[in-house]
Structure formats: structure tokens, C-alpha cells
Amino acid sequence: MKNYYIDTVNVIINGVEQELVTITGMGDYNINIIKSKAIEIVKPRYPNSILAAVILEHKEVTLEEYKAITGSNPPWI
């Protein structure tokens, strides 16, 4: 059963720079929460910038696949 997900998100800064962020989670998948979380992670480094998030990759995985990809247990376990 695939209850976990791993997303790669590209956060665009002022339409010029970009930063890749990995977001992981479990349960219900909400694209808006994923994008907001990615922006929240980048915002402290670019406090007065315009940020936009684009999801590049979405993987639904099992716990075993999650451990293999990330190299650890999910932080909530």
C-alpha cells in the first residue's frame, strides 16, 4: 500500500533564480500544501522576494521505498 509521497519542487525566486526542494509526506495529497511548504522552506533565505513553486516530480511510495530513497525513516515515525 502506497501511503507515502516524495515530491521535488522547483521554487522560482523573482523569476530569475531557482532552488530545488524535496517535500515528503504521508496520507492525503494536497498540491497546494506541497507548494506552500516548499515556499515556506525557501522564504527565510529570500525574505523580500516573489516566490513561485512548481512541482517537478511526484512519487507515491511504500514505507520500504521511502526508506530506500531517503535513507531514513519518515520524521513522523
N, CA, C and O atoms as a printed pandas DataFrame, in Angstrom:
     atom_number atom_name residue_name chain_id  residue_number  x_coord  y_coord  z_coord
0              1         N          MET        A               1    0.843   -1.179    0.000
1              2        CA          MET        A               1    0.000    0.000    0.000
2              3         C          MET        A               1    0.886    1.239    0.000
3              4         O          MET        A               1    1.778    1.362    0.839
4              5         N          LYS        A               2    0.650    2.150   -0.925
5              6        CA          LYS        A               2    1.490    3.326   -1.080
6              7         C          LYS        A               2    0.854    4.527   -0.390
7              8         O          LYS        A               2    0.029    5.228   -0.975
8              9         N          ASN        A               3    1.248    4.754    0.862
9             10        CA          ASN        A               3    0.696    5.851    1.646
10            11         C          ASN        A               3    1.637    7.034    1.757
11            12         O          ASN        A               3    1.261    8.066    2.315
12            13         N          TYR        A               4    2.846    6.913    1.241
13            14        CA          TYR        A               4    3.844    7.962    1.372
14            15         C          TYR        A               4    4.082    8.618    0.027
15            16         O          TYR        A               4    3.848    8.014   -1.020
16            17         N          TYR        A               5    4.552    9.865    0.057
17            18        CA          TYR        A               5    4.886   10.530   -1.203
18            19         C          TYR        A               5    6.152   11.359   -1.031
19            20         O          TYR        A               5    6.470   11.839    0.057
20            21         N          ILE        A               6    6.856   11.508   -2.136
21            22        CA          ILE        A               6    8.071   12.322   -2.203
22            23         C          ILE        A               6    7.930   13.211   -3.428
23            24         O          ILE        A               6    7.742   12.723   -4.542
24            25         N          ASP        A               7    8.022   14.519   -3.214
25            26        CA          ASP        A               7    7.887   15.477   -4.310
26            27         C          ASP        A               7    9.155   16.300   -4.455
27            28         O          ASP        A               7    9.776   16.679   -3.462
28            29         N          THR        A               8    9.532   16.571   -5.686
29            30        CA          THR        A               8   10.604   17.501   -5.977
30            31         C          THR        A               8    9.942   18.764   -6.500
31            32         O          THR        A               8    9.198   18.732   -7.480
32            33         N          VAL        A               9   10.226   19.888   -5.825
33            34        CA          VAL        A               9    9.577   21.156   -6.156
34            35         C          VAL        A               9   10.641   22.176   -6.531
35            36         O          VAL        A               9   11.644   22.324   -5.834
36            37         N          ASN        A              10   10.416   22.876   -7.632
37            38        CA          ASN        A              10   11.292   23.954   -8.054
38            39         C          ASN        A              10   10.669   25.259   -7.576
39            40         O          ASN        A              10    9.567   25.613   -7.996
40            41         N          VAL        A              11   11.377   25.985   -6.687
41            42        CA          VAL        A              11   10.892   27.277   -6.221
42            43         C          VAL        A              11   11.624   28.346   -7.024
43            44         O          VAL        A              11   12.852   28.426   -7.002
44            45         N          ILE        A              12   10.856   29.158   -7.727
45            46        CA          ILE        A              12   11.406   30.214   -8.570
46            47         C          ILE        A              12   11.427   31.506   -7.757
47            48         O          ILE        A              12   10.421   31.895   -7.164
48            49         N          ILE        A              13   12.583   32.163   -7.738
49            50        CA          ILE        A              13   12.792   33.357   -6.931
50            51         C          ILE        A              13   12.916   34.562   -7.854
51            52         O          ILE        A              13   13.846   34.648   -8.656
52            53         N          ASN        A              14   11.964   35.498   -7.733
53            54        CA          ASN        A              14   11.938   36.727   -8.539
54            55         C          ASN        A              14   11.989   36.455  -10.042
55            56         O          ASN        A              14   12.434   37.309  -10.809
56            57         N          GLY        A              15   11.545   35.293  -10.463
57            58        CA          GLY        A              15   11.513   34.955  -11.879
58            59         C          GLY        A              15   12.875   34.730  -12.493
59            60         O          GLY        A              15   12.982   34.569  -13.709
60            61         N          VAL        A              16   13.928   34.713  -11.678
61            62        CA          VAL        A              16   15.286   34.602  -12.201
62            63         C          VAL        A              16   16.008   33.377  -11.640
63            64         O          VAL        A              16   16.439   32.500  -12.388
64            65         N          GLU        A              17   16.134   33.331  -10.318
65            66        CA          GLU        A              17   16.840   32.231   -9.666
66            67         C          GLU        A              17   15.867   31.099   -9.382
67            68         O          GLU        A              17   14.651   31.270   -9.471
68            69         N          GLN        A              18   16.416   29.946   -9.038
69            70        CA          GLN        A              18   15.577   28.821   -8.661
70            71         C          GLN        A              18   16.283   27.939   -7.651
71            72         O          GLN        A              18   17.512   27.904   -7.581
72            73         N          GLU        A              19   15.489   27.231   -6.875
73            74        CA          GLU        A              19   16.020   26.329   -5.863
74            75         C          GLU        A              19   15.140   25.082   -5.822
75            76         O          GLU        A              19   13.913   25.178   -5.800
76            77         N          LEU        A              20   15.777   23.915   -5.811
77            78        CA          LEU        A              20   15.040   22.659   -5.729
78            79         C          LEU        A              20   14.844   22.270   -4.268
79            80         O          LEU        A              20   15.773   22.352   -3.465
80            81         N          VAL        A              21   13.626   21.845   -3.932
81            82        CA          VAL        A              21   13.268   21.459   -2.579
82            83         C          VAL        A              21   12.579   20.098   -2.655
83            84         O          VAL        A              21   11.767   19.859   -3.548
84            85         N          THR        A              22   12.904   19.204   -1.716
85            86        CA          THR        A              22   12.226   17.917   -1.624
86            87         C          THR        A              22   11.249   17.965   -0.462
87            88         O          THR        A              22   11.619   18.317    0.658
88            89         N          ILE        A              23   10.003   17.610   -0.734
89            90        CA          ILE        A              23    8.946   17.579    0.268
90            91         C          ILE        A              23    8.460   16.142    0.385
91            92         O          ILE        A              23    8.167   15.500   -0.624
92            93         N          THR        A              24    8.374   15.634    1.605
93            94        CA          THR        A              24    7.875   14.285    1.829
94            95         C          THR        A              24    6.647   14.343    2.722
95            96         O          THR        A              24    6.469   15.283    3.497
96            97         N          GLY        A              25    5.810   13.332    2.604
97            98        CA          GLY        A              25    4.617   13.289    3.446
98            99         C          GLY        A              25    3.947   11.942    3.382
99           100         O          GLY        A              25    4.415   11.012    2.724
100          101         N          MET        A              26    2.824   11.864    4.093
101          102        CA          MET        A              26    2.049   10.631    4.080
102          103         C          MET        A              26    0.571   10.978    4.148
103          104         O          MET        A              26    0.194   12.041    4.641
104          105         N          GLY        A              27   -0.257   10.078    3.652
105          106        CA          GLY        A              27   -1.699   10.295    3.718
106          107         C          GLY        A              27   -2.223   11.063    2.518
107          108         O          GLY        A              27   -1.729   10.921    1.400
108          109         N          ASP        A              28   -3.238   11.884    2.778
109          110        CA          ASP        A              28   -3.876   12.657    1.704
110          111         C          ASP        A              28   -2.880   13.609    1.064
111          112         O          ASP        A              28   -2.098   14.266    1.752
112          113         N          TYR        A              29   -2.917   13.675   -0.262
113          114        CA          TYR        A              29   -2.011   14.524   -1.030
114          115         C          TYR        A              29   -2.739   15.782   -1.450
115          116         O          TYR        A              29   -3.781   15.716   -2.103
116          117         N          ASN        A              30   -2.188   16.939   -1.075
117          118        CA          ASN        A              30   -2.781   18.214   -1.456
118          119         C          ASN        A              30   -1.694   19.053   -2.115
119          120         O          ASN        A              30   -0.740   19.469   -1.458
120          121         N          ILE        A              31   -1.839   19.299   -3.407
121          122        CA          ILE        A              31   -0.828   20.008   -4.182
122          123         C          ILE        A              31   -0.554   21.410   -3.630
123          124         O          ILE        A              31    0.585   21.875   -3.669
124          125         N          ASN        A              32   -1.579   22.081   -3.121
125          126        CA          ASN        A              32   -1.391   23.436   -2.595
126          127         C          ASN        A              32   -0.573   23.438   -1.308
127          128         O          ASN        A              32    0.210   24.358   -1.074
128          129         N          ILE        A              33   -0.746   22.427   -0.483
129          130        CA          ILE        A              33    0.055   22.319    0.745
130          131         C          ILE        A              33    1.512   22.046    0.395
131          132         O          ILE        A              33    2.412   22.588    1.035
132          133         N          ILE        A              34    1.754   21.218   -0.607
133          134        CA          ILE        A              34    3.122   20.912   -1.037
134          135         C          ILE        A              34    3.819   22.179   -1.523
135          136         O          ILE        A              34    4.947   22.462   -1.121
136          137         N          LYS        A              35    3.156   22.934   -2.381
137          138        CA          LYS        A              35    3.745   24.174   -2.896
138          139         C          LYS        A              35    3.986   25.180   -1.776
139          140         O          LYS        A              35    5.033   25.827   -1.744
140          141         N          SER        A              36    3.033   25.320   -0.860
141          142        CA          SER        A              36    3.179   26.264    0.255
142          143         C          SER        A              36    4.348   25.879    1.155
143          144         O          SER        A              36    5.099   26.744    1.605
144          145         N          LYS        A              37    4.502   24.589    1.418
145          146        CA          LYS        A              37    5.595   24.114    2.263
146          147         C          LYS        A              37    6.945   24.389    1.604
147          148         O          LYS        A              37    7.893   24.782    2.285
148          149         N          ALA        A              38    7.046   24.190    0.300
149          150        CA          ALA        A              38    8.296   24.457   -0.419
150          151         C          ALA        A              38    8.653   25.945   -0.334
151          152         O          ALA        A              38    9.811   26.295   -0.104
152          153         N          ILE        A              39    7.671   26.805   -0.517
153          154        CA          ILE        A              39    7.905   28.252   -0.410
154          155         C          ILE        A              39    8.306   28.617    1.015
155          156         O          ILE        A              39    9.193   29.446    1.220
156          157         N          GLU        A              40    7.656   28.003    1.994
157          158        CA          GLU        A              40    7.967   28.252    3.401
158          159         C          GLU        A              40    9.425   27.896    3.726
159          160         O          GLU        A              40   10.066   28.582    4.522
160          161         N          ILE        A              41    9.940   26.843    3.122
161          162        CA          ILE        A              41   11.323   26.418    3.344
162          163         C          ILE        A              41   12.315   27.416    2.753
163          164         O          ILE        A              41   13.352   27.688    3.356
164          165         N          VAL        A              42   12.004   27.963    1.578
165          166        CA          VAL        A              42   12.915   28.870    0.874
166          167         C          VAL        A              42   12.804   30.315    1.372
167          168         O          VAL        A              42   13.787   31.054    1.323
168          169         N          LYS        A              43   11.648   30.722    1.840
169          170        CA          LYS        A              43   11.361   32.108    2.223
170          171         C          LYS        A              43   12.378   32.737    3.179
171          172         O          LYS        A              43   12.734   33.897    2.971
172          173         N          PRO        A              44   12.870   32.041    4.223
173          174        CA          PRO        A              44   13.843   32.678    5.129
174          175         C          PRO        A              44   15.126   33.154    4.434
175          176         O          PRO        A              44   15.737   34.126    4.877
176          177         N          ARG        A              45   15.539   32.485    3.358
177          178        CA          ARG        A              45   16.753   32.881    2.630
178          179         C          ARG        A              45   16.488   34.018    1.651
179          180         O          ARG        A              45   17.417   34.711    1.236
180          181         N          TYR        A              46   15.228   34.213    1.283
181          182        CA          TYR        A              46   14.844   35.260    0.329
182          183         C          TYR        A              46   13.609   35.987    0.854
183          184         O          TYR        A              46   12.541   35.897    0.249
184          185         N          PRO        A              47   13.738   36.712    1.978
185          186        CA          PRO        A              47   12.561   37.260    2.669
186          187         C          PRO        A              47   11.747   38.300    1.888
187          188         O          PRO        A              47   10.534   38.384    2.079
188          189         N          ASN        A              48   12.362   39.070    1.041
189          190        CA          ASN        A              48   11.636   40.124    0.325
190          191         C          ASN        A              48   11.461   39.812   -1.153
191          192         O          ASN        A              48   11.334   40.719   -1.975
192          193         N          SER        A              49   11.454   38.535   -1.486
193          194        CA          SER        A              49   11.374   38.116   -2.884
194          195         C          SER        A              49    9.998   37.581   -3.235
195          196         O          SER        A              49    9.221   37.189   -2.365
196          197         N          ILE        A              50    9.718   37.574   -4.521
197          198        CA          ILE        A              50    8.498   36.958   -5.040
198          199         C          ILE        A              50    8.844   35.502   -5.351
199          200         O          ILE        A              50    9.762   35.221   -6.121
200          201         N          LEU        A              51    8.096   34.584   -4.742
201          202        CA          LEU        A              51    8.375   33.160   -4.893
202          203         C          LEU        A              51    7.202   32.447   -5.554
203          204         O          LEU        A              51    6.041   32.757   -5.292
204          205         N          ALA        A              52    7.525   31.491   -6.410
205          206        CA          ALA        A              52    6.511   30.648   -7.042
206          207         C          ALA        A              52    7.027   29.214   -7.036
207          208         O          ALA        A              52    8.214   28.979   -7.262
208          209         N          ALA        A              53    6.145   28.264   -6.780
209          210        CA          ALA        A              53    6.547   26.858   -6.708
210          211         C          ALA        A              53    5.936   26.054   -7.853
211          212         O          ALA        A              53    4.766   26.222   -8.198
212          213         N          VAL        A              54    6.753   25.180   -8.428
213          214        CA          VAL        A              54    6.319   24.285   -9.499
214          215         C          VAL        A              54    6.746   22.873   -9.127
215          216         O          VAL        A              54    7.927   22.622   -8.888
216          217         N          ILE        A              55    5.793   21.953   -9.078
217          218        CA          ILE        A              55    6.117   20.568   -8.757
218          219         C          ILE        A              55    6.706   19.901  -10.001
219          220         O          ILE        A              55    6.071   19.859  -11.056
220          221         N          LEU        A              56    7.927   19.382   -9.863
221          222        CA          LEU        A              56    8.605   18.738  -10.985
222          223         C          LEU        A              56    8.372   17.236  -11.018
223          224         O          LEU        A              56    8.283   16.630  -12.086
224          225         N          GLU        A              57    8.274   16.636   -9.816
225          226        CA          GLU        A              57    8.120   15.184   -9.759
226          227         C          GLU        A              57    7.307   14.802   -8.525
227          228         O          GLU        A              57    7.494   15.368   -7.448
228          229         N          HIS        A              58    6.415   13.850   -8.690
229          230        CA          HIS        A              58    5.606   13.331   -7.596
230          231         C          HIS        A              58    5.698   11.814   -7.635
231          232         O          HIS        A              58    5.378   11.192   -8.648
232          233         N          LYS        A              59    6.142   11.213   -6.513
233          234        CA          LYS        A              59    6.229    9.757   -6.418
234          235         C          LYS        A              59    5.402    9.299   -5.228
235          236         O          LYS        A              59    5.545    9.820   -4.121
236          237         N          GLU        A              60    4.541    8.328   -5.463
237          238        CA          GLU        A              60    3.841    7.667   -4.363
238          239         C          GLU        A              60    4.591    6.377   -4.093
239          240         O          GLU        A              60    4.823    5.580   -5.002
240          241         N          VAL        A              61    4.972    6.172   -2.825
241          242        CA          VAL        A              61    5.838    5.057   -2.476
242          243         C          VAL        A              61    5.339    4.345   -1.224
243          244         O          VAL        A              61    4.532    4.876   -0.461
244          245         N          THR        A              62    5.844    3.123   -1.035
245          246        CA          THR        A              62    5.594    2.381    0.199
246          247         C          THR        A              62    6.628    2.833    1.234
247          248         O          THR        A              62    7.556    3.576    0.913
248          249         N          LEU        A              63    6.460    2.379    2.469
249          250        CA          LEU        A              63    7.421    2.724    3.515
250          251         C          LEU        A              63    8.818    2.210    3.164
251          252         O          LEU        A              63    9.809    2.904    3.391
252          253         N          GLU        A              64    8.899    1.025    2.625
253          254        CA          GLU        A              64   10.192    0.453    2.261
254          255         C          GLU        A              64   10.853    1.268    1.143
255          256         O          GLU        A              64   12.056    1.523    1.186
256          257         N          GLU        A              65   10.064    1.672    0.148
257          258        CA          GLU        A              65   10.601    2.503   -0.935
258          259         C          GLU        A              65   11.032    3.865   -0.400
259          260         O          GLU        A              65   12.057    4.407   -0.814
260          261         N          TYR        A              66   10.246    4.412    0.521
261          262        CA          TYR        A              66   10.572    5.699    1.140
262          263         C          TYR        A              66   11.943    5.617    1.812
263          264         O          TYR        A              66   12.793    6.486    1.620
264          265         N          LYS        A              67   12.146    4.556    2.606
265          266        CA          LYS        A              67   13.425    4.379    3.303
266          267         C          LYS        A              67   14.580    4.238    2.315
267          268         O          LYS        A              67   15.663    4.776    2.546
268          269         N          ALA        A              68   14.355    3.514    1.215
269          270        CA          ALA        A              68   15.409    3.319    0.217
270          271         C          ALA        A              68   15.771    4.630   -0.477
271          272         O          ALA        A              68   16.946    4.886   -0.740
272          273         N          ILE        A              69   14.784    5.451   -0.772
273          274        CA          ILE        A              69   15.029    6.711   -1.481
274          275         C          ILE        A              69   15.665    7.750   -0.572
275          276         O          ILE        A              69   16.630    8.406   -0.963
276          277         N          THR        A              70   15.134    7.908    0.643
277          278        CA          THR        A              70   15.618    8.968    1.534
278          279         C          THR        A              70   16.745    8.518    2.450
279          280         O          THR        A              70   17.487    9.346    2.978
280          281         N          GLY        A              71   16.878    7.207    2.640
281          282        CA          GLY        A              71   17.919    6.689    3.515
282          283         C          GLY        A              71   17.569    6.718    4.985
283          284         O          GLY        A              71   18.431    6.490    5.833
284          285         N          SER        A              72   16.302    6.998    5.302
285          286        CA          SER        A              72   15.891    7.037    6.719
286          287         C          SER        A              72   14.384    6.829    6.842
287          288         O          SER        A              72   13.652    6.800    5.852
288          289         N          ASN        A              73   13.954    6.688    8.080
289          290        CA          ASN        A              73   12.516    6.622    8.351
290          291         C          ASN        A              73   11.905    8.013    8.170
291          292         O          ASN        A              73   12.613    9.015    8.271
292          293         N          PRO        A              74   10.602    8.082    7.904
293          294        CA          PRO        A              74    9.952    9.388    7.881
294          295         C          PRO        A              74   10.108   10.072    9.250
295          296         O          PRO        A              74   10.132    9.384   10.271
296          297         N          PRO        A              75   10.212   11.389    9.294
297          298        CA          PRO        A              75   10.444   12.077   10.562
298          299         C          PRO        A              75    9.307   11.914   11.563
299          300         O          PRO        A              75    9.514   12.116   12.759
300          301         N          TRP        A              76    8.113   11.553   11.102
301          302        CA          TRP        A              76    6.974   11.422   11.997
302          303         C          TRP        A              76    6.873   10.036   12.624
303          304         O          TRP        A              76    5.975    9.790   13.431
304          305         N          ILE        A              77    7.796    9.110   12.260
305          306        CA          ILE        A              77    7.784    7.762   12.862
306          307         C          ILE        A              77    8.749    7.740   14.032
307          308         O          ILE        A              77    8.902    6.709   14.687
